[in-house]
Tab-separated table of C-alpha atoms and ligand atoms in Angstrom:
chain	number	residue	atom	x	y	z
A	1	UNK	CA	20.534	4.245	4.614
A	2	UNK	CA	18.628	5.760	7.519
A	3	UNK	CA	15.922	8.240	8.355
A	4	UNK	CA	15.436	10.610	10.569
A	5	UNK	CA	12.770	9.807	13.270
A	6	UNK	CA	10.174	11.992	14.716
A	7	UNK	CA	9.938	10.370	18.311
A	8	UNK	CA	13.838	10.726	18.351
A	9	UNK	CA	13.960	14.476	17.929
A	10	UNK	CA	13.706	17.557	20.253
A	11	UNK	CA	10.109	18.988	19.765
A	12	UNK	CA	9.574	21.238	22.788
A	13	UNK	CA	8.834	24.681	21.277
A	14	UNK	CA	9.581	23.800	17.903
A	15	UNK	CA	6.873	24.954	14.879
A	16	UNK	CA	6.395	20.974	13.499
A	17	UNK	CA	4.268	20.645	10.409
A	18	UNK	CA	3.126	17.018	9.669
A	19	UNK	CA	2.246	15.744	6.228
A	20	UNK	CA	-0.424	13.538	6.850
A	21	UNK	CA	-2.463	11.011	4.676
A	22	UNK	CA	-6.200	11.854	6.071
A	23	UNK	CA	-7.582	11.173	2.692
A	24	UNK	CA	-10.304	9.376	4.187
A	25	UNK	CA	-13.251	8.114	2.266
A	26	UNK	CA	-16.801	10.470	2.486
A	27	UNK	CA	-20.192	10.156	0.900
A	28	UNK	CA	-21.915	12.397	-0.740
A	29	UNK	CA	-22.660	14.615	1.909
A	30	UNK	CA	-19.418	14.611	2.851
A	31	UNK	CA	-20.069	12.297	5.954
A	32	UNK	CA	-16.823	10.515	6.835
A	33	UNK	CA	-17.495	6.802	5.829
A	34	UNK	CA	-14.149	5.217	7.393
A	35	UNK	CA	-12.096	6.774	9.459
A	36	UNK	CA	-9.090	4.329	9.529
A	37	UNK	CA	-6.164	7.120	8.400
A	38	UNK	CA	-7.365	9.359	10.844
A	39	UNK	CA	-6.945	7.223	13.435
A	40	UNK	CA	-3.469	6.139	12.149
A	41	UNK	CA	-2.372	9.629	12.048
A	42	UNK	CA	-3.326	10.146	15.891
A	43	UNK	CA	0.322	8.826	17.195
A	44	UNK	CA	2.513	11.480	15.637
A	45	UNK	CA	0.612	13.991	16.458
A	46	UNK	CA	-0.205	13.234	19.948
A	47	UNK	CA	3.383	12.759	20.211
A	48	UNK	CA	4.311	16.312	18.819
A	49	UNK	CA	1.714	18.042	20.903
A	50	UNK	CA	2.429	16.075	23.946
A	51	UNK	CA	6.173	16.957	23.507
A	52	UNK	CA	5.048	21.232	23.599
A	53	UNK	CA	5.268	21.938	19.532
A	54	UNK	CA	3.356	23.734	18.117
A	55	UNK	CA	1.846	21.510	15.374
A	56	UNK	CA	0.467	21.962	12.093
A	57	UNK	CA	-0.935	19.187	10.155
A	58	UNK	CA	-2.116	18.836	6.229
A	59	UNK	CA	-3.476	16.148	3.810
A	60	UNK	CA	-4.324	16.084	0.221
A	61	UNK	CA	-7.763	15.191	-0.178
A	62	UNK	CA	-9.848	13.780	-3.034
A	63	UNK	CA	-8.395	15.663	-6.138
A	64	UNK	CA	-9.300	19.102	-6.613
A	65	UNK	CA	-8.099	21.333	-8.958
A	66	UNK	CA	-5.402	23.921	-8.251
A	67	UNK	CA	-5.980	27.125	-7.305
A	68	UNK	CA	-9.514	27.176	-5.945
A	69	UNK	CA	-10.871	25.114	-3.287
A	70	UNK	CA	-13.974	23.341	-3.704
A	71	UNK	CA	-16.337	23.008	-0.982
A	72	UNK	CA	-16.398	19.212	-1.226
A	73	UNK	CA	-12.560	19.283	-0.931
A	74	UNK	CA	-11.691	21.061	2.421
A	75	UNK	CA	-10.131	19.179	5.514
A	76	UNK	CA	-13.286	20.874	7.901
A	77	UNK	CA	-14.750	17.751	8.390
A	78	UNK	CA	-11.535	15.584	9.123
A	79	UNK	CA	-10.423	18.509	11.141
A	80	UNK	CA	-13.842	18.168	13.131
A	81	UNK	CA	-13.208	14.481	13.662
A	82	UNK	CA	-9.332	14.950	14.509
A	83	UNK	CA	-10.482	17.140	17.063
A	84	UNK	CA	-13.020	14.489	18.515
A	85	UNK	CA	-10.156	11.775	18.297
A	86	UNK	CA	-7.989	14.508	20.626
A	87	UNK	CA	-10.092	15.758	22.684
A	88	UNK	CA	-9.403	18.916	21.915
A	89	UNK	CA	-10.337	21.323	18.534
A	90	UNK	CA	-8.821	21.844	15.726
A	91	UNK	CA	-8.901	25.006	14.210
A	92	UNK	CA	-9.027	24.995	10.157
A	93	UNK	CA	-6.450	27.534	8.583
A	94	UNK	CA	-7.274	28.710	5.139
A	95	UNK	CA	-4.478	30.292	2.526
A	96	UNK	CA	-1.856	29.640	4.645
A	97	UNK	CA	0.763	29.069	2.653
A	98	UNK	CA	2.443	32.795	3.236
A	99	UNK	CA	2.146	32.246	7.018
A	100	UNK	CA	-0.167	35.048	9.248
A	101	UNK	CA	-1.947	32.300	11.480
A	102	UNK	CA	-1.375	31.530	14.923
A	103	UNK	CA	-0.529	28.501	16.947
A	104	UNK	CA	1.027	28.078	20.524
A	105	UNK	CA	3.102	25.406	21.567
A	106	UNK	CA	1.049	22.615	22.900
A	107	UNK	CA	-1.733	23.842	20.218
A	108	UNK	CA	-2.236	21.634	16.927
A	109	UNK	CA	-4.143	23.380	13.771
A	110	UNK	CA	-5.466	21.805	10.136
A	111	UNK	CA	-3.741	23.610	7.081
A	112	UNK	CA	-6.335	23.586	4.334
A	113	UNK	CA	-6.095	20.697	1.652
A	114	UNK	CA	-2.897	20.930	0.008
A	115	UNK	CA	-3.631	19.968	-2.885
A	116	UNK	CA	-5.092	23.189	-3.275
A	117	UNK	CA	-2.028	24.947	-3.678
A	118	UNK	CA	-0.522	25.534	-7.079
A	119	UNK	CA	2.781	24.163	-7.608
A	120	UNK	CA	1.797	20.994	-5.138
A	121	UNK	CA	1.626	18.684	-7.555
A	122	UNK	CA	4.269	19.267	-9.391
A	123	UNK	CA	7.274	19.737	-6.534
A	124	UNK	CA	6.879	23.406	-7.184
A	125	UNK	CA	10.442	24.887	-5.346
A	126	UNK	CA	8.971	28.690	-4.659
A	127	UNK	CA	5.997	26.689	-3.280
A	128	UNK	CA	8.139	23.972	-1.538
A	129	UNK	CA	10.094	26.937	-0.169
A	130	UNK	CA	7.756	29.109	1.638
A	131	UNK	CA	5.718	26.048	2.844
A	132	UNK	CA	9.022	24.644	4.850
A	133	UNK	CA	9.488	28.401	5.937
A	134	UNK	CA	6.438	27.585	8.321
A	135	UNK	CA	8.667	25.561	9.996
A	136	UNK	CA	11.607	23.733	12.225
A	137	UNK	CA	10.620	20.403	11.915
A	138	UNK	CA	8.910	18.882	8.604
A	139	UNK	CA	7.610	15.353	8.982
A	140	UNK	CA	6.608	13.051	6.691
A	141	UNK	CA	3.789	10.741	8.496
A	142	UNK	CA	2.001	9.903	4.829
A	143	UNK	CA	3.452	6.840	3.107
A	144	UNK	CA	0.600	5.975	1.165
A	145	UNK	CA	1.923	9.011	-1.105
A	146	UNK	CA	5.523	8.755	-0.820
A	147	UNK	CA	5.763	7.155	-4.429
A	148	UNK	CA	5.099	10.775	-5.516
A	149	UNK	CA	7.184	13.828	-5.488
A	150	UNK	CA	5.180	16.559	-4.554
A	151	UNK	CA	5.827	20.025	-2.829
A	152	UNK	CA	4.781	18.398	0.669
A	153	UNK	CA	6.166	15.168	0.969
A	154	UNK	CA	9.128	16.109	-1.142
A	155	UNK	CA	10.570	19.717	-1.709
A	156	UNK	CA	9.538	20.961	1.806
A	157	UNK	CA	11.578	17.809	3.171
A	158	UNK	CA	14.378	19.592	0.659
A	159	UNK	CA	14.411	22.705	2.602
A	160	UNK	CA	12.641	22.460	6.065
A	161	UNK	CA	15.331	23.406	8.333
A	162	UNK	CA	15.358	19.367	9.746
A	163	UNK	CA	13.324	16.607	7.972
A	164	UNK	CA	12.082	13.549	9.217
A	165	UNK	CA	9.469	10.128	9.362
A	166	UNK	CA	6.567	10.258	11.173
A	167	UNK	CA	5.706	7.060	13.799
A	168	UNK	CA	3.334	5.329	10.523
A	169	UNK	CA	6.010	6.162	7.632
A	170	UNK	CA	8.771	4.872	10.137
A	171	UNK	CA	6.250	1.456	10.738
A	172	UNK	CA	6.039	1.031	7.382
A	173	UNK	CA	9.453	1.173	6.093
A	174	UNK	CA	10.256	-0.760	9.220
A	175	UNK	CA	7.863	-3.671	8.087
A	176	UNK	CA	8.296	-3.644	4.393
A	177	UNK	CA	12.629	-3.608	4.998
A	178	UNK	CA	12.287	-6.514	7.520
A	179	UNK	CA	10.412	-8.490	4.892
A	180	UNK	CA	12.427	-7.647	1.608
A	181	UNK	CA	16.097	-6.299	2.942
A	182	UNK	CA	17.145	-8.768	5.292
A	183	UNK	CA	14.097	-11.535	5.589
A	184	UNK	CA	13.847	-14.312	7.333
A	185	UNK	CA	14.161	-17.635	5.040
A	186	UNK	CA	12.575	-19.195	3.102
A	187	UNK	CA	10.937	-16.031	1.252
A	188	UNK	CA	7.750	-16.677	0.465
A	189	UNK	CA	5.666	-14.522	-2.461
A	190	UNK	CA	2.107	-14.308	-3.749
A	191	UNK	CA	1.502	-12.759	-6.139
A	192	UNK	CA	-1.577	-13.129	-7.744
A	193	UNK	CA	-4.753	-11.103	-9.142
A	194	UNK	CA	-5.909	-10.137	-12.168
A	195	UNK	CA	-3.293	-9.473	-14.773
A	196	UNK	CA	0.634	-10.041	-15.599
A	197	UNK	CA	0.840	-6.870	-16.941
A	198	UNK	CA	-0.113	-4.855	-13.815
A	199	UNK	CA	2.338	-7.294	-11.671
A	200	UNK	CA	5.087	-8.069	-14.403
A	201	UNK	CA	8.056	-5.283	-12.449
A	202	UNK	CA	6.729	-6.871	-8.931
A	203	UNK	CA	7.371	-10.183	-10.478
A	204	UNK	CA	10.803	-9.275	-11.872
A	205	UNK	CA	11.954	-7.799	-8.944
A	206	UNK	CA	10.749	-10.389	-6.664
A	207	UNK	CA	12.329	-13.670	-8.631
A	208	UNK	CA	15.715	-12.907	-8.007
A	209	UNK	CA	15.195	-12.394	-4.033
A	210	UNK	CA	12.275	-14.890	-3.042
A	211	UNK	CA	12.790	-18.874	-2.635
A	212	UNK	CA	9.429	-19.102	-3.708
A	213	UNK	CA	7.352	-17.853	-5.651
A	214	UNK	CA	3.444	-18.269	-5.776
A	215	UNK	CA	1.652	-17.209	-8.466
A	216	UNK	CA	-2.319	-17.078	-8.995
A	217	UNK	CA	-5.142	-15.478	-10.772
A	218	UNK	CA	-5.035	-14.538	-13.846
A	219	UNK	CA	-1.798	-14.681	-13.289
A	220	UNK	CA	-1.008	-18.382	-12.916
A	221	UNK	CA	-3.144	-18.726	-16.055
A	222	UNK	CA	-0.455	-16.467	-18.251
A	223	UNK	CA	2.191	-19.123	-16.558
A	224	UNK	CA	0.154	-22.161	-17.245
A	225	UNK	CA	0.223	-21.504	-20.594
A	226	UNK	CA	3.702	-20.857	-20.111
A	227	UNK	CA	4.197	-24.115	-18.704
A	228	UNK	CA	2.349	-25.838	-21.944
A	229	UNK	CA	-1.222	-26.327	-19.941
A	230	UNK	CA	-4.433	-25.522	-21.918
A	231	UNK	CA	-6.281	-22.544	-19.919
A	232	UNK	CA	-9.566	-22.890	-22.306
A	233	UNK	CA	-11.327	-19.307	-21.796
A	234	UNK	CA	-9.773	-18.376	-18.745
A	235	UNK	CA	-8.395	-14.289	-18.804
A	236	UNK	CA	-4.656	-14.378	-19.488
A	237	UNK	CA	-2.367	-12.465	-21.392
A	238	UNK	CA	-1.079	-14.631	-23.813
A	239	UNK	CA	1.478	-11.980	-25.189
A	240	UNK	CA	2.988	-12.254	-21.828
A	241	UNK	CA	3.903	-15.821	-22.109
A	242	UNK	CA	7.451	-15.365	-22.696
A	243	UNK	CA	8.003	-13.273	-19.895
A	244	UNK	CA	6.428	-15.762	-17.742
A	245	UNK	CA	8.860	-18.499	-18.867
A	246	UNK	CA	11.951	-15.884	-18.241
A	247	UNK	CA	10.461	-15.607	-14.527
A	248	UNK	CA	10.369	-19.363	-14.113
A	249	UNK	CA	13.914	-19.981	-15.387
A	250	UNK	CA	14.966	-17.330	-13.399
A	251	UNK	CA	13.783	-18.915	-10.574
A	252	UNK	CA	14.647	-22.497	-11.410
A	253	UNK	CA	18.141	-21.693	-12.127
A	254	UNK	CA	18.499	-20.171	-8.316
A	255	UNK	CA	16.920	-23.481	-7.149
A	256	UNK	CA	13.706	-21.670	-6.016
A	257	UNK	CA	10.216	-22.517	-7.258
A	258	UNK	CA	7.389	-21.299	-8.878
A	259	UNK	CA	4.552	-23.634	-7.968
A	260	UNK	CA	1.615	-24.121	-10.472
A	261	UNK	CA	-1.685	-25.085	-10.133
A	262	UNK	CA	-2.322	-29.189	-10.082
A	263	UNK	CA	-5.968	-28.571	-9.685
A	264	UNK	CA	-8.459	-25.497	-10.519
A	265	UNK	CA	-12.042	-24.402	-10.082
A	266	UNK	CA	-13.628	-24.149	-13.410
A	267	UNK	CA	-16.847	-22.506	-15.157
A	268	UNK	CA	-18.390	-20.887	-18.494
A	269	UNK	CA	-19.263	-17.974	-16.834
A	270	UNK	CA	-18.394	-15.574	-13.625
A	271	UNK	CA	-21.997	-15.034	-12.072
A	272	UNK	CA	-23.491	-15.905	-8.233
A	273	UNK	CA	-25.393	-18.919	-10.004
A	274	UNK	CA	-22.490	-20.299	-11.654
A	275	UNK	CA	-21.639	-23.740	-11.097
A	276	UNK	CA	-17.974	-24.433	-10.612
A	277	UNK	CA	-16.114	-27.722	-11.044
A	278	UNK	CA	-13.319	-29.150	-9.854
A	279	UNK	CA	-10.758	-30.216	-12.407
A	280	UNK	CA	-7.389	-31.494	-12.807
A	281	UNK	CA	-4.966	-28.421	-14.353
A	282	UNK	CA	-4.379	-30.927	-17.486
A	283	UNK	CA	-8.012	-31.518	-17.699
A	284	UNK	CA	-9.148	-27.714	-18.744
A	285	UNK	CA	-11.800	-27.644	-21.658
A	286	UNK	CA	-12.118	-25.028	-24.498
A	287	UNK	CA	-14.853	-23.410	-22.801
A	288	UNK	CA	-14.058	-23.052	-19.417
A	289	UNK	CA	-12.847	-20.005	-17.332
A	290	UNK	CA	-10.722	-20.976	-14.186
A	291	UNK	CA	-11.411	-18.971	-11.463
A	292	UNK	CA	-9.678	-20.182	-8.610
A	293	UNK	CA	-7.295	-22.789	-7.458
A	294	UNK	CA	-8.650	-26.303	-6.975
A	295	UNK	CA	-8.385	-27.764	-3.271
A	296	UNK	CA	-5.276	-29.689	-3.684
A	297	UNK	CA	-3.060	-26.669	-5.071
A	298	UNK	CA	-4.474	-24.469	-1.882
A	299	UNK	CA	-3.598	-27.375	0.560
A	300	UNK	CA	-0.100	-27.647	-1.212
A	301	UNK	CA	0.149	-23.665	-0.951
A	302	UNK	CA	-0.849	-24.072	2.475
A	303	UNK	CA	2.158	-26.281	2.755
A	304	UNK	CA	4.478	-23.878	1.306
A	305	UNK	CA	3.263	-21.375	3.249
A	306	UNK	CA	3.664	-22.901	6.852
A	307	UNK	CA	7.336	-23.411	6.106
A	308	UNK	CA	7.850	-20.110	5.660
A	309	UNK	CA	10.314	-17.299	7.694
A	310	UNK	CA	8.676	-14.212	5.665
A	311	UNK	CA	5.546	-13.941	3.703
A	312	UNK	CA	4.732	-11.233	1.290
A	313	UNK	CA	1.011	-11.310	-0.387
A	314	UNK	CA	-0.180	-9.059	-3.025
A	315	UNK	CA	-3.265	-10.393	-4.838
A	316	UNK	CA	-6.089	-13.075	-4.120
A	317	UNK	CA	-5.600	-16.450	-6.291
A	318	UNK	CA	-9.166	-16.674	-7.530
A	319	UNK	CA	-12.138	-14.437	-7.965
A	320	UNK	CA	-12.891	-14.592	-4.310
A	321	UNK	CA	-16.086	-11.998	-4.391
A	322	UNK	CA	-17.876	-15.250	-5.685
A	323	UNK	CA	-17.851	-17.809	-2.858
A	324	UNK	CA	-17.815	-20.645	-5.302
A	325	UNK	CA	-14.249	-19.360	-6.324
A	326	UNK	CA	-13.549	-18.310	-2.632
A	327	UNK	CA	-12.073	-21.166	-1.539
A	328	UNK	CA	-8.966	-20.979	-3.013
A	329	UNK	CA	-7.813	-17.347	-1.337
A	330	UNK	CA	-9.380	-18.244	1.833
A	331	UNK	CA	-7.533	-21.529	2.096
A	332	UNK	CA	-4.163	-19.489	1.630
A	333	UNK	CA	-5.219	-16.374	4.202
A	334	UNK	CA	-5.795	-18.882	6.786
A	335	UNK	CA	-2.270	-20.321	6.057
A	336	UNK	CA	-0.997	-16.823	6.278
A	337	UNK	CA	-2.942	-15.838	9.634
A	338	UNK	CA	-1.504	-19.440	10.991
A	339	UNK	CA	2.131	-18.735	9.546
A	340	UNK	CA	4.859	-17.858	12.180
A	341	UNK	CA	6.538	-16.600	9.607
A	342	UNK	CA	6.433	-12.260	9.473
A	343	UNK	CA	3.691	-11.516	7.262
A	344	UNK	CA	2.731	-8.488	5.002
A	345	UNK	CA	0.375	-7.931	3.377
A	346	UNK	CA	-1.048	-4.920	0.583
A	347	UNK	CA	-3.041	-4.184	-2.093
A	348	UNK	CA	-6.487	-3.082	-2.698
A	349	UNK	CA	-8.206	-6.020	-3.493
A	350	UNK	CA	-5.830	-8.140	-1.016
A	351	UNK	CA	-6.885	-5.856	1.847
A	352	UNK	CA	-10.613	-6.674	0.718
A	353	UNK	CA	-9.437	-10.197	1.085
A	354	UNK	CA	-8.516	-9.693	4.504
A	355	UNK	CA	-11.002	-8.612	5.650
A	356	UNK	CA	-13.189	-11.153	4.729
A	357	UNK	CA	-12.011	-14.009	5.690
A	358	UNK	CA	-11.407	-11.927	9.229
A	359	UNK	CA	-7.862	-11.937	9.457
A	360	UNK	CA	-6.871	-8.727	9.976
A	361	UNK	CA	-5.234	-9.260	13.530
A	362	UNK	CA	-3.010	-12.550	12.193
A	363	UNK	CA	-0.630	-10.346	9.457
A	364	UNK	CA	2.021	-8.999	10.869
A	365	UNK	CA	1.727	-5.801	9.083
A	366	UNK	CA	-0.980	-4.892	6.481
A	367	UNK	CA	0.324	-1.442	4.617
A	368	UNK	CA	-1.739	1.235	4.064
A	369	UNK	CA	0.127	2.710	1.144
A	370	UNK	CA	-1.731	0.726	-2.088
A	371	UNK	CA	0.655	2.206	-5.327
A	372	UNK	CA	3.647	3.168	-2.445
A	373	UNK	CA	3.515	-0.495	-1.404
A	374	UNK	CA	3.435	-2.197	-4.617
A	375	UNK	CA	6.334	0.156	-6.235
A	376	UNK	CA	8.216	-0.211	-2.839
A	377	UNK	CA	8.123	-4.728	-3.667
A	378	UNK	CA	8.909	-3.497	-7.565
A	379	UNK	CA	12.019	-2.308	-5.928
A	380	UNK	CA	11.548	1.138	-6.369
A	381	UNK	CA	13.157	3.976	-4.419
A	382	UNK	CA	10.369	5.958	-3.044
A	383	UNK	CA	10.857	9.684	-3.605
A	384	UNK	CA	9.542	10.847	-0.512
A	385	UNK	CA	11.818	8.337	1.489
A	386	UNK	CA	14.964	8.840	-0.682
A	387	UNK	CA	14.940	12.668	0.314
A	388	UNK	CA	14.099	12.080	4.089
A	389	UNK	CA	17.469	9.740	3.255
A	390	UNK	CA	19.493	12.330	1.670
A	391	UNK	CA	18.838	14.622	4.653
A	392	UNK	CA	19.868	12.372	7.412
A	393	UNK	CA	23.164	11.496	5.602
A	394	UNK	CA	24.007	14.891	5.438
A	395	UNK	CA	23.726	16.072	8.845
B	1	ADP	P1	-4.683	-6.119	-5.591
B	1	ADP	O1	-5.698	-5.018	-5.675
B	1	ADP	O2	-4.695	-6.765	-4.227
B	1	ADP	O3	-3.297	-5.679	-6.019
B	1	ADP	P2	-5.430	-7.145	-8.199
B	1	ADP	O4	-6.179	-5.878	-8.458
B	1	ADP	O5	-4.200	-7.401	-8.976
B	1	ADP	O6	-5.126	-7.288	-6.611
B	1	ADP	O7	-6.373	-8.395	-8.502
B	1	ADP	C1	-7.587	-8.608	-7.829
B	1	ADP	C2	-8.671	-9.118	-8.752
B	1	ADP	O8	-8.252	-10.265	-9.483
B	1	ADP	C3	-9.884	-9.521	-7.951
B	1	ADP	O9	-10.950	-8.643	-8.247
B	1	ADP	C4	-10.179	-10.950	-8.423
B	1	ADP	O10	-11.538	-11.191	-8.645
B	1	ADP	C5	-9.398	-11.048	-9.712
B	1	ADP	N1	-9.047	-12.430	-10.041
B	1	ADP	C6	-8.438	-13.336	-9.237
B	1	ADP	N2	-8.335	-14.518	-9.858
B	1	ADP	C7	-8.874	-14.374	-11.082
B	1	ADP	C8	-9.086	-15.272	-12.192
B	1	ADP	N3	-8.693	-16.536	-12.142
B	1	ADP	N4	-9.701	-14.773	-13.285
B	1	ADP	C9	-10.109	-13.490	-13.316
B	1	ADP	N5	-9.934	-12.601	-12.315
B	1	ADP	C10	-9.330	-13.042	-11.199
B	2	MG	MG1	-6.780	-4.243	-7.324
């Protein structure tokens, strides 16, 4: 199914209000500390303005209560640095839910955090209703909150006369489809991090699709012990164990693999003085705690990796704050940057990843949207997506 696209549509004249994701980080001064989703934003609304709407433009921000703003929570200074980034100001409109501001085609204003409004988080329809009154065009530019039906990026899509993606929602669906609807083979995973648990509906939904499937962390450990290995101290989720197996049947009975560690980087104790060894993955002692992925498994990744069509990476393979259990990751970002293959990437700790080892430039698409991106690999229907769907099959 298809969306509709902002830089497809008529916008001369029109009233367009943009749902943006300017939830950019401040400290406590409110001083914006990275202005990254600002910056993303700029295309779809230099595109609106340059096209003669008259555009409006909102954002959550932080998470203030309903019903009364705040001072720490208002758009002011995002709407100072928008109009920097423009070249041009942008007026801040307060209560404007009900309408009674002004602005001209050609003219772009900030609508007061909207997570201020009551009924936002909860889809409110009355709420929804009025809001897409405001309007001819709605647009949805925020996919790092279209996992979540709320009034604006949901119900207003409902009822704004037309509905559609903004330039970064379109990128994004563009990216994450090429990799997971109709990828290039072979499909490459990693999934690693932490914990089973948080990854267990990725995993699921990734086993029947990918030819392989590259596990690490904490969560190799949970399929070492699957696999019969002694893990000594190491965090796993023993509980999980069964599920793990499931996964690597799964796989195995499609031909596709689930490579495990042959090697891993070993210690009693996650500190910057630490001293990690190098063992064998049969060789693991009661007391130690693997932390990353010995030299051997990374250059065999590595391997895996090269041969790849598509890539998809969610979660470093070792504890790679520590550089003694850096290694590991870095080995298998630099096979990434150096892939061919159409690479994406997400995830918090995976965009920390990133950018340290300085690949930023080498993914072919790094998503913004943390919990969108990991429920859109779990094979989830986004809400905010499915309606922007619904509306362009019905035209
Ligand atoms: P993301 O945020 O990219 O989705 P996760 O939050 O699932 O990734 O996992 C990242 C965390 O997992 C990192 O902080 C890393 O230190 C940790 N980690 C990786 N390998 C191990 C390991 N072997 N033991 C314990 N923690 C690990
Ligand atoms: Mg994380």
């Amino acid at each position: 199914m298809g969306f509709l696209r902002l830089i497809d549509l008529p916008l001369a004249g029109k009233r367009v209000f943009i749902r943006a994701d300017l939830n950019v980080p401040q400290d406590e001064a409110g001083n914006i500390t990275e202005d990254t989703r600002i910056r993303a934003s700029l295309p779809g609304i230099e595109h609106a303005l340059k096209s003669g709407a008259a555009v409006m433009v909102t954002s959550h921000l932080g998470r203030p209560a309903e019903g009364k703003l705040a001072p720490g929570d208002s758009l002011a200074p995002i709407a100072k640095r928008l109009g920097e980034m423009l070249g041009r100001p942008v007026p801040l409109v307060q209560d404007w839910v009900d309408g009674g501001f002004a602005v001209k085609p050609g003219e772009v204003v900030m609508l007061e955090n909207c997570r201020v409004n009551r009924g936002e988080k909860k889809n409110d329809e009355a709420l929804a209703r009025k809001m897409a009154a405001l309007c001819d065009v709605y647009v949805n530019d925020a996919f790092g909150t279209a996992h979540r039906a709320e009034a604006t990026t949901h119900g207003m899509a409902r009822f704004a006369p037309v509905a559609c993606a903004g330039p970064l929602m379109a990128a994004e669906l563009d990216a994450l489809g090429r990799a997971l609807r109709n990828p290039a083979r072979p499909l490459v995973a990693i999934v690693a991090g932490a914990k089973v648990s948080t990854k267990l509906t990725i995993l699921r939904s990734l086993a029947p699709k990918v030819d392989q499937l590259i596990v690490g962390g904490g969560i190799a450990n949970t399929f070492m012990l699957a696999a019969g290995l002694s893990i000594g101290k190491s965090l796993a989720e023993p509980e999980l164990v069964g599920e793990a197996r499931a996964i690597i049947d799964l796989m195995k009975a499609r031909g596709a693999q689930v490579p495990l560690p042959v090697d891993v980087v070993v210690a009693n104790d996650l500190s910057v003085l630490a001293r990690a060894n190098r063992v064998a993955a049969t060789e693991v002692r009661p007391d130690d705690k693997i932390f990353d992925i010995g030299p051997r498994t990374a250059a065999m990744l590595a391997a895996l990796i090269a041969k790849a069509g598509t890539i998809v990476w969610n979660g470093p393979v070792g504890v790679f704050e520590y550089d003694q259990f850096a290694a590991g990751t870095k080995t298998v970002a630099h096979a990434i940057a150096n892939s061919k293959a159409f690479s994406i990437a997400g995830g918090g700790d995976t965009l920390a990843a990133i950018a340290k080892f300085g690949i930023v430039d080498r993914i072919s698409y790094i998503s913004t949207g943390g919990g969108a991106f990991l429920e859109f690999i779990e094979g989830k229907m986004l809400p905010a997506v499915a309606v922007l769907e619904q509306r362009a099959a019905r035209r």
